[in-house]
């Protein structure tokens, strides 16, 4: 992960951390009477937490952040270590030798972040060109996110979207 919010060597990026256990995008629910779809409360509140953390990071960003362009999206999710595991297993998990293969699926985690950051980091998550993600164990569960604006200065059309 990149360190800090900066514009280094013309690379525009910002990073932030969302505290707590990672959550995935919940399936939409439907009202029987009308057939209308809605987002589950847990997903909506987690998306709001993501938005708050991202907006705090953007407020600290030095420079103007563009909502149009192309972006690399990197996310490392850290799950709590199960209490039932032996000490040796926990040590291996903390060192990265044992990786997290737990629910939620990594694609559902990426989806909740992509949707939550619409209008904050980018106009729409279709502007993400590359995703790098990983699941790990840690003492303090969290999600670490880094968004890099990879729009070429020569691409005069990308910012017009």
XYZ file of N, CA, C and O in Angstrom:
644
model
N 0.831 -1.189 0.000
C 0.000 0.000 0.000
C 0.875 1.252 0.000
O 1.938 1.270 0.598
N 0.360 2.290 -0.597
C 1.049 3.567 -0.577
C 0.844 4.219 0.787
O -0.150 3.976 1.453
N 1.766 5.043 1.186
C 1.673 5.686 2.502
C 1.263 7.145 2.347
O 1.868 7.882 1.589
N 0.233 7.529 3.083
C -0.182 8.931 3.137
C -0.948 9.374 1.914
O -1.050 8.681 0.921
N -1.533 10.557 1.999
C -2.224 11.173 0.876
C -1.256 12.166 0.264
O -0.745 13.038 0.933
N -0.988 12.011 -1.010
C 0.024 12.879 -1.613
C -0.129 12.930 -3.115
O -0.888 12.186 -3.706
N 0.614 13.812 -3.711
C 0.775 13.851 -5.158
C 2.270 13.766 -5.382
O 2.988 14.756 -5.347
N 2.754 12.540 -5.545
C 4.177 12.272 -5.627
C 4.509 11.878 -7.056
O 3.901 10.962 -7.599
N 5.453 12.579 -7.665
C 5.838 12.276 -9.044
C 4.619 12.261 -9.959
O 4.470 11.395 -10.810
N 3.722 13.204 -9.761
C 2.497 13.330 -10.554
C 1.549 12.151 -10.410
O 0.697 11.937 -11.255
N 1.708 11.353 -9.373
C 0.760 10.273 -9.095
C -0.226 10.804 -8.074
O 0.154 11.186 -6.969
N -1.474 10.855 -8.459
C -2.508 11.360 -7.572
C -3.190 10.173 -6.908
O -3.751 9.315 -7.589
N -3.170 10.149 -5.591
C -3.813 9.063 -4.865
C -4.214 9.519 -3.471
O -3.714 10.518 -2.962
N -5.149 8.789 -2.895
C -5.453 8.971 -1.488
C -5.762 7.616 -0.900
O -6.107 6.680 -1.608
N -5.589 7.504 0.403
C -5.847 6.237 1.071
C -6.599 6.498 2.359
O -6.544 7.599 2.915
N -7.303 5.468 2.804
C -8.047 5.574 4.042
C -8.278 4.186 4.611
O -8.106 3.179 3.927
N -8.670 4.148 5.870
C -8.937 2.897 6.563
C -10.354 2.919 7.111
O -10.788 3.933 7.676
N -11.058 1.816 6.933
C -12.389 1.649 7.514
C -12.243 0.672 8.675
O -11.873 -0.487 8.467
N -12.502 1.130 9.897
C -12.325 0.250 11.056
C -13.419 -0.810 11.150
O -14.514 -0.635 10.623
N -13.102 -1.897 11.824
C -14.082 -2.954 12.067
C -13.983 -4.085 11.071
O -13.282 -3.989 10.063
N -14.695 -5.186 11.359
C -14.659 -6.344 10.467
C -15.198 -6.004 9.075
O -16.183 -5.277 8.955
N -14.556 -6.508 8.025
C -15.029 -6.255 6.660
C -16.416 -6.847 6.427
O -16.759 -7.898 6.963
N -17.200 -6.144 5.629
C -18.529 -6.617 5.256
C -18.661 -6.583 3.742
O -18.089 -5.719 3.088
N -19.433 -7.503 3.212
C -19.676 -7.553 1.780
C -20.993 -6.885 1.428
O -21.780 -6.513 2.292
N -21.209 -6.740 0.146
C -22.460 -6.178 -0.353
C -23.562 -7.197 -0.147
O -23.467 -8.337 -0.598
N -24.606 -6.812 0.554
C -25.734 -7.707 0.785
C -26.626 -7.805 -0.443
O -26.680 -6.890 -1.274
N -27.315 -8.911 -0.555
C -28.244 -9.069 -1.675
C -29.418 -8.108 -1.509
O -29.873 -7.878 -0.392
N -29.910 -7.564 -2.618
C -31.066 -6.670 -2.492
C -32.277 -7.438 -1.981
O -32.452 -8.619 -2.275
N -33.085 -6.768 -1.186
C -34.322 -7.346 -0.654
C -35.485 -6.754 -1.434
O -35.400 -5.659 -1.985
N -36.595 -7.481 -1.451
C -37.760 -7.044 -2.205
C -38.977 -6.966 -1.297
O -39.169 -7.812 -0.425
N -39.804 -5.947 -1.525
C -41.072 -5.820 -0.812
C -42.124 -6.630 -1.565
O -42.290 -6.464 -2.776
N -42.795 -7.509 -0.857
C -43.808 -8.351 -1.518
C -44.927 -7.533 -2.138
O -45.380 -7.820 -3.244
N -45.388 -6.547 -1.414
C -46.549 -5.782 -1.871
C -46.284 -5.042 -3.178
O -47.133 -5.024 -4.070
N -45.098 -4.449 -3.297
C -44.822 -3.626 -4.478
C -43.795 -4.240 -5.416
O -43.691 -3.828 -6.565
N -43.006 -5.185 -4.930
C -41.957 -5.771 -5.748
C -40.725 -4.884 -5.874
O -39.816 -5.182 -6.633
N -40.701 -3.787 -5.122
C -39.566 -2.861 -5.181
C -38.385 -3.424 -4.415
O -38.538 -4.045 -3.380
N -37.200 -3.153 -4.943
C -35.968 -3.619 -4.309
C -35.431 -2.533 -3.383
O -35.615 -1.343 -3.627
N -34.765 -2.966 -2.304
C -34.104 -2.034 -1.408
C -32.833 -2.676 -0.863
O -32.690 -3.889 -0.860
N -31.925 -1.828 -0.417
C -30.654 -2.293 0.140
C -30.853 -2.626 1.613
O -31.460 -1.834 2.340
N -30.347 -3.780 2.071
C -30.478 -4.118 3.493
C -29.832 -3.059 4.393
O -28.857 -2.402 4.000
N -30.367 -2.903 5.611
C -29.880 -1.884 6.548
C -28.396 -2.041 6.853
O -27.660 -1.058 6.941
N -27.925 -3.284 7.028
C -26.519 -3.516 7.358
C -25.606 -3.010 6.249
O -24.570 -2.393 6.511
N -25.998 -3.269 5.002
C -25.199 -2.816 3.857
C -25.220 -1.296 3.769
O -24.173 -0.670 3.548
N -26.385 -0.705 3.941
C -26.503 0.755 3.851
C -25.672 1.448 4.929
O -24.989 2.441 4.646
N -25.689 0.929 6.152
C -24.911 1.576 7.212
C -23.412 1.392 6.981
O -22.623 2.297 7.262
N -22.999 0.229 6.446
C -21.582 0.017 6.150
C -21.134 0.937 5.008
O -20.045 1.503 5.055
N -21.972 1.113 3.997
C -21.642 2.035 2.909
C -21.486 3.458 3.447
O -20.602 4.199 3.007
N -22.327 3.854 4.404
C -22.204 5.191 5.001
C -20.892 5.342 5.760
O -20.262 6.396 5.709
N -20.469 4.295 6.475
C -19.184 4.329 7.172
C -18.039 4.491 6.175
O -17.111 5.289 6.395
N -18.101 3.772 5.068
C -17.074 3.887 4.020
C -17.033 5.314 3.491
O -15.951 5.902 3.330
N -18.193 5.893 3.223
C -18.264 7.261 2.701
C -17.633 8.262 3.660
O -16.871 9.136 3.243
N -17.938 8.130 4.949
C -17.395 9.054 5.950
C -15.876 8.953 5.994
O -15.168 9.979 5.981
N -15.348 7.735 6.023
C -13.892 7.538 6.069
C -13.219 8.094 4.815
O -12.160 8.728 4.892
N -13.827 7.875 3.659
C -13.254 8.369 2.399
C -13.301 9.895 2.335
O -12.328 10.529 1.896
N -14.394 10.492 2.770
C -14.505 11.955 2.720
C -13.508 12.621 3.674
O -12.945 13.665 3.353
N -13.258 12.000 4.829
C -12.240 12.536 5.740
C -10.861 12.510 5.076
O -10.091 13.459 5.198
N -10.558 11.420 4.375
C -9.267 11.321 3.684
C -9.174 12.339 2.551
O -8.119 12.955 2.350
N -10.256 12.531 1.822
C -10.239 13.502 0.727
C -10.133 14.925 1.240
O -9.537 15.780 0.584
N -10.700 15.206 2.402
C -10.576 16.551 2.982
C -9.128 16.854 3.334
O -8.711 18.006 3.303
N -8.357 15.820 3.673
C -6.939 15.998 3.995
C -6.065 15.986 2.748
O -4.887 16.315 2.821
N -6.632 15.603 1.599
C -5.873 15.511 0.349
C -5.429 16.891 -0.094
O -6.215 17.837 -0.096
N -4.165 16.982 -0.448
C -3.607 18.249 -0.927
C -3.737 18.278 -2.448
O -3.095 17.533 -3.142
N -4.605 19.118 -2.930
C -4.833 19.210 -4.364
C -6.294 18.956 -4.688
O -7.111 18.709 -3.810
N -6.612 19.011 -5.951
C -7.989 18.826 -6.398
C -8.167 17.393 -6.887
O -7.445 16.929 -7.758
N -9.132 16.694 -6.331
C -9.413 15.322 -6.736
C -10.469 15.345 -7.829
O -11.512 15.975 -7.684
N -10.191 14.668 -8.936
C -11.102 14.610 -10.079
C -12.015 13.388 -9.971
O -11.533 12.289 -9.703
N -13.296 13.570 -10.193
C -14.242 12.456 -10.156
C -14.342 11.734 -11.489
O -14.929 10.665 -11.569
N -13.803 12.322 -12.533
C -13.826 11.654 -13.834
C -12.405 11.278 -14.217
O -11.462 12.000 -13.920
N -12.276 10.138 -14.848
C -10.976 9.615 -15.236
C -10.955 8.113 -15.073
O -11.996 7.453 -15.138
N -9.773 7.576 -14.829
C -9.597 6.134 -14.657
C -8.823 5.893 -13.367
O -7.920 6.647 -13.029
N -9.183 4.816 -12.666
C -8.649 4.612 -11.325
C -8.195 3.180 -11.087
O -8.810 2.237 -11.570
N -7.108 3.070 -10.314
C -6.707 1.795 -9.738
C -7.268 1.772 -8.332
O -7.204 2.775 -7.613
N -7.805 0.628 -7.947
C -8.444 0.481 -6.639
C -7.772 -0.675 -5.923
O -7.780 -1.799 -6.405
N -7.133 -0.374 -4.795
C -6.438 -1.402 -4.019
C -7.083 -1.491 -2.646
O -7.317 -0.463 -2.014
N -7.355 -2.725 -2.212
C -7.972 -2.919 -0.909
C -7.384 -4.154 -0.225
O -7.267 -5.204 -0.841
N -6.998 -3.979 1.016
C -6.549 -5.080 1.866
C -7.546 -5.180 3.016
O -7.758 -4.187 3.720
N -8.149 -6.333 3.167
C -9.124 -6.523 4.237
C -8.525 -7.440 5.293
O -7.896 -8.444 4.975
N -8.693 -7.048 6.528
C -8.126 -7.768 7.665
C -9.252 -8.272 8.557
O -10.028 -7.478 9.092
N -9.321 -9.587 8.694
C -10.359 -10.232 9.494
C -9.838 -10.519 10.896
O -8.631 -10.733 11.088
N -10.737 -10.587 11.870
C -10.292 -10.965 13.217
C -9.864 -12.430 13.232
O -10.385 -13.256 12.488
N -8.915 -12.736 14.100
C -8.431 -14.108 14.225
C -9.437 -14.892 15.065
O -9.832 -14.439 16.141
N -9.884 -16.062 14.581
C -10.833 -16.862 15.366
C -10.232 -17.249 16.723
O -9.078 -17.676 16.806
N -11.012 -17.079 17.775
C -10.536 -17.383 19.132
C -10.280 -18.868 19.341
O -9.491 -19.254 20.188
N -10.937 -19.704 18.553
C -10.824 -21.151 18.745
C -9.519 -21.741 18.203
O -9.226 -22.906 18.447
N -8.752 -20.956 17.483
C -7.524 -21.476 16.873
C -6.386 -21.554 17.893
O -6.300 -20.730 18.800
N -5.459 -22.526 17.715
C -4.315 -22.635 18.628
C -3.334 -21.474 18.434
O -3.326 -20.805 17.398
N -2.493 -21.269 19.413
C -1.539 -20.165 19.423
C -0.626 -20.195 18.189
O -0.373 -19.165 17.569
N -0.144 -21.367 17.821
C 0.750 -21.486 16.663
C 0.051 -21.032 15.385
O 0.630 -20.348 14.544
N -1.210 -21.436 15.219
C -1.991 -21.039 14.043
C -2.148 -19.525 14.017
O -1.998 -18.894 12.963
N -2.451 -18.938 15.175
C -2.634 -17.484 15.258
C -1.354 -16.750 14.863
O -1.409 -15.750 14.146
N -0.208 -17.247 15.310
C 1.068 -16.622 14.956
C 1.311 -16.685 13.453
O 1.774 -15.724 12.841
N 0.992 -17.822 12.855
C 1.158 -17.966 11.402
C 0.195 -17.036 10.652
O 0.552 -16.468 9.617
N -1.008 -16.905 11.169
C -1.987 -16.018 10.532
C -1.536 -14.565 10.609
O -1.643 -13.818 9.626
N -1.026 -14.154 11.745
C -0.554 -12.774 11.902
C 0.662 -12.475 11.030
O 0.844 -11.348 10.576
N 1.502 -13.476 10.779
C 2.684 -13.267 9.935
C 2.342 -13.311 8.446
O 3.190 -13.018 7.614
N 1.124 -13.699 8.109
C 0.714 -13.762 6.710
C 0.924 -15.114 6.067
O 0.634 -15.298 4.887
N 1.438 -16.079 6.826
C 1.646 -17.431 6.295
C 0.314 -18.133 6.047
O 0.193 -18.927 5.124
N -0.668 -17.859 6.892
C -2.021 -18.386 6.703
C -2.894 -17.202 6.316
O -2.923 -16.187 7.006
N -3.568 -17.325 5.190
C -4.406 -16.236 4.683
C -5.867 -16.499 5.010
O -6.286 -17.635 5.195
N -6.629 -15.444 5.053
C -8.052 -15.535 5.356
C -8.808 -16.055 4.137
O -8.688 -15.512 3.049
N -9.550 -17.105 4.335
C -10.425 -17.647 3.292
C -11.804 -17.794 3.911
O -12.352 -18.873 4.011
N -12.333 -16.671 4.348
C -13.602 -16.651 5.061
C -14.619 -15.812 4.298
O -14.273 -15.097 3.363
N -15.855 -15.911 4.725
C -16.894 -15.042 4.167
C -16.786 -13.694 4.841
O -16.367 -13.625 5.986
N -17.120 -12.630 4.178
C -17.694 -12.541 2.842
C -16.645 -12.714 1.745
O -15.447 -12.550 1.982
N -17.121 -13.041 0.556
C -16.250 -13.185 -0.603
C -15.602 -11.834 -0.919
O -16.213 -10.775 -0.740
N -14.394 -11.895 -1.436
C -13.649 -10.666 -1.737
C -14.371 -9.823 -2.789
O -14.360 -8.586 -2.723
N -15.041 -10.453 -3.751
C -15.741 -9.670 -4.769
C -16.918 -8.903 -4.184
O -17.232 -7.801 -4.641
N -17.564 -9.439 -3.146
C -18.654 -8.707 -2.496
C -18.122 -7.536 -1.672
O -18.780 -6.504 -1.548
N -16.924 -7.681 -1.127
C -16.304 -6.577 -0.396
C -15.924 -5.459 -1.370
O -16.198 -4.283 -1.126
N -15.321 -5.835 -2.491
C -14.956 -4.847 -3.511
C -16.207 -4.135 -4.012
O -16.209 -2.914 -4.204
N -17.289 -4.873 -4.197
C -18.537 -4.289 -4.702
C -19.105 -3.245 -3.743
O -19.532 -2.172 -4.168
N -19.116 -3.548 -2.441
C -19.673 -2.581 -1.490
C -18.840 -1.303 -1.475
O -19.383 -0.203 -1.395
N -17.515 -1.424 -1.599
C -16.663 -0.237 -1.647
C -16.858 0.520 -2.956
O -16.928 1.747 -2.964
N -16.929 -0.207 -4.065
C -17.126 0.451 -5.357
C -18.405 1.263 -5.385
O -18.418 2.418 -5.818
N -19.489 0.685 -4.890
C -20.774 1.394 -4.872
C -20.776 2.549 -3.874
O -21.314 3.624 -4.157
N -20.183 2.340 -2.708
C -20.175 3.390 -1.683
C -19.377 4.612 -2.127
O -19.702 5.735 -1.741
N -18.354 4.413 -2.941
C -17.477 5.518 -3.344
C -17.944 6.235 -4.606
O -17.275 7.177 -5.055
N -19.079 5.810 -5.168
C -19.654 6.536 -6.305
C -19.977 7.962 -5.864
O -20.604 8.174 -4.831
N -19.515 8.927 -6.638
C -19.757 10.327 -6.321
C -18.770 10.906 -5.315
O -18.820 12.099 -5.028
N -17.886 10.077 -4.761
C -16.892 10.555 -3.797
C -15.489 10.420 -4.372
O -14.733 11.382 -4.409
N -15.133 9.215 -4.817
C -13.816 8.971 -5.405
C -13.877 8.962 -6.929
O -12.879 9.233 -7.585
N -15.022 8.628 -7.478
C -15.240 8.578 -8.922
C -16.717 8.805 -9.185
O -17.550 8.685 -8.294
N -17.046 9.159 -10.439
C -18.459 9.355 -10.768
C -19.217 8.047 -10.649
O -20.321 8.001 -10.121
N -18.637 6.987 -11.190
C -19.263 5.671 -11.151
C -18.167 4.620 -11.089
O -17.090 4.826 -11.644
N -18.462 3.494 -10.450
C -17.428 2.467 -10.292
C -17.043 1.788 -11.599
O -16.084 1.020 -11.620
N -17.710 2.096 -12.696
C -17.273 1.588 -14.002
C -15.951 2.220 -14.408
O -15.264 1.721 -15.298
N -15.537 3.298 -13.728
C -14.293 3.992 -14.045
C -13.070 3.314 -13.427
O -11.945 3.735 -13.659
N -13.291 2.261 -12.647
C -12.182 1.506 -12.062
C -11.569 0.649 -13.160
O -12.254 -0.156 -13.784
N -10.274 0.822 -13.395
C -9.585 0.064 -14.434
C -8.926 -1.195 -13.897
O -8.774 -2.172 -14.605
N -8.489 -1.146 -12.643
C -7.736 -2.254 -12.083
C -8.085 -2.388 -10.605
O -8.182 -1.390 -9.906
N -8.249 -3.633 -10.154
C -8.527 -3.908 -8.745
C -7.472 -4.865 -8.217
O -7.203 -5.896 -8.830
N -6.871 -4.500 -7.105
C -5.944 -5.376 -6.402
C -6.518 -5.558 -5.006
O -6.805 -4.576 -4.318
N -6.730 -6.807 -4.609
C -7.355 -7.044 -3.315
C -6.717 -8.244 -2.631
O -6.152 -9.115 -3.277
N -6.820 -8.260 -1.314
C -6.287 -9.366 -0.536
C -7.001 -9.480 0.794
O -7.473 -8.486 1.341
N -7.080 -10.726 1.296
C -7.713 -11.002 2.584
C -6.657 -11.546 3.536
O -5.924 -12.467 3.185
N -6.611 -10.965 4.739
C -5.607 -11.317 5.728
C -6.260 -11.415 7.107
O -7.415 -11.039 7.287
N -5.480 -11.866 8.064
C -5.904 -11.844 9.466
C -5.110 -10.774 10.190
O -3.958 -10.483 9.839
N -5.719 -10.187 11.227
C -5.031 -9.180 12.032
C -5.685 -9.088 13.403
O -6.827 -9.524 13.585
N -4.943 -8.520 14.333
C -5.478 -8.302 15.685
C -6.644 -7.317 15.635
O -7.619 -7.478 16.355
N -6.508 -6.264 14.822
C -7.580 -5.275 14.704
C -8.159 -5.332 13.289
O -7.519 -4.931 12.324
N -9.387 -5.847 13.152
C -10.004 -5.960 11.829
C -10.264 -4.583 11.217
O -10.629 -3.640 11.918
N -10.058 -4.516 9.902
C -10.217 -3.250 9.195
C -10.118 -3.483 7.691
O -9.770 -4.571 7.259
N -10.366 -2.428 6.932
C -10.149 -2.433 5.486
C -9.267 -1.229 5.159
O -9.599 -0.103 5.516
N -8.154 -1.477 4.485
C -7.263 -0.410 4.050
C -7.431 -0.233 2.544
O -7.317 -1.201 1.786
N -7.690 0.994 2.143
C -8.021 1.286 0.752
C -7.062 2.334 0.203
O -6.715 3.286 0.898
N -6.655 2.146 -1.036
C -5.854 3.142 -1.745
C -6.440 3.293 -3.148
O -6.654 2.301 -3.846
N -6.720 4.526 -3.517
C -7.275 4.822 -4.844
C -6.289 5.711 -5.576
O -5.887 6.767 -5.069
N -5.897 5.274 -6.764
C -4.910 5.996 -7.562
C -5.568 6.464 -8.852
O -6.180 5.672 -9.576
N -5.450 7.750 -9.121
C -5.944 8.324 -10.376
C -4.882 8.055 -11.439
O -3.794 8.613 -11.394
N -5.193 7.159 -12.373
C -4.211 6.775 -13.396
C -4.493 7.420 -14.748
O -3.937 7.023 -15.761
N -5.341 8.445 -14.755
C -5.690 9.113 -15.998
C -4.469 9.809 -16.581
O -3.786 10.569 -15.900
N -4.192 9.525 -17.827
C -3.060 10.142 -18.505
C -3.336 11.622 -18.744
O -4.437 11.993 -19.162
N -2.349 12.479 -18.526
C -2.532 13.901 -18.840
C -2.768 14.128 -20.331
O -3.311 15.153 -20.730
N -2.365 13.179 -21.153
C -2.569 13.293 -22.600
C -3.984 12.906 -23.028
O -4.396 13.212 -24.142
N -4.731 12.237 -22.143
C -6.105 11.822 -22.465
C -7.066 12.949 -22.148
O -7.560 13.080 -21.038
N -7.304 13.800 -23.141
C -8.153 14.973 -22.913
C -9.638 14.625 -22.916
O -10.474 15.447 -22.586
N -9.997 13.389 -23.234
C -11.383 12.982 -23.292
C -11.881 12.385 -21.969
O -13.050 12.425 -21.675
N -10.969 11.819 -21.190
C -11.368 11.110 -19.959
C -12.037 12.027 -18.960
O -12.971 11.633 -18.273
N -11.586 13.253 -18.826
C -12.128 14.163 -17.830
C -13.438 14.793 -18.264
O -14.084 15.485 -17.505
N -13.864 14.561 -19.506
C -15.102 15.157 -20.018
C -16.328 14.298 -19.764
O -17.418 14.651 -20.128
N -16.131 13.126 -19.164
C -17.246 12.188 -18.953
C -18.281 12.756 -18.032
O -18.148 13.288 -17.048
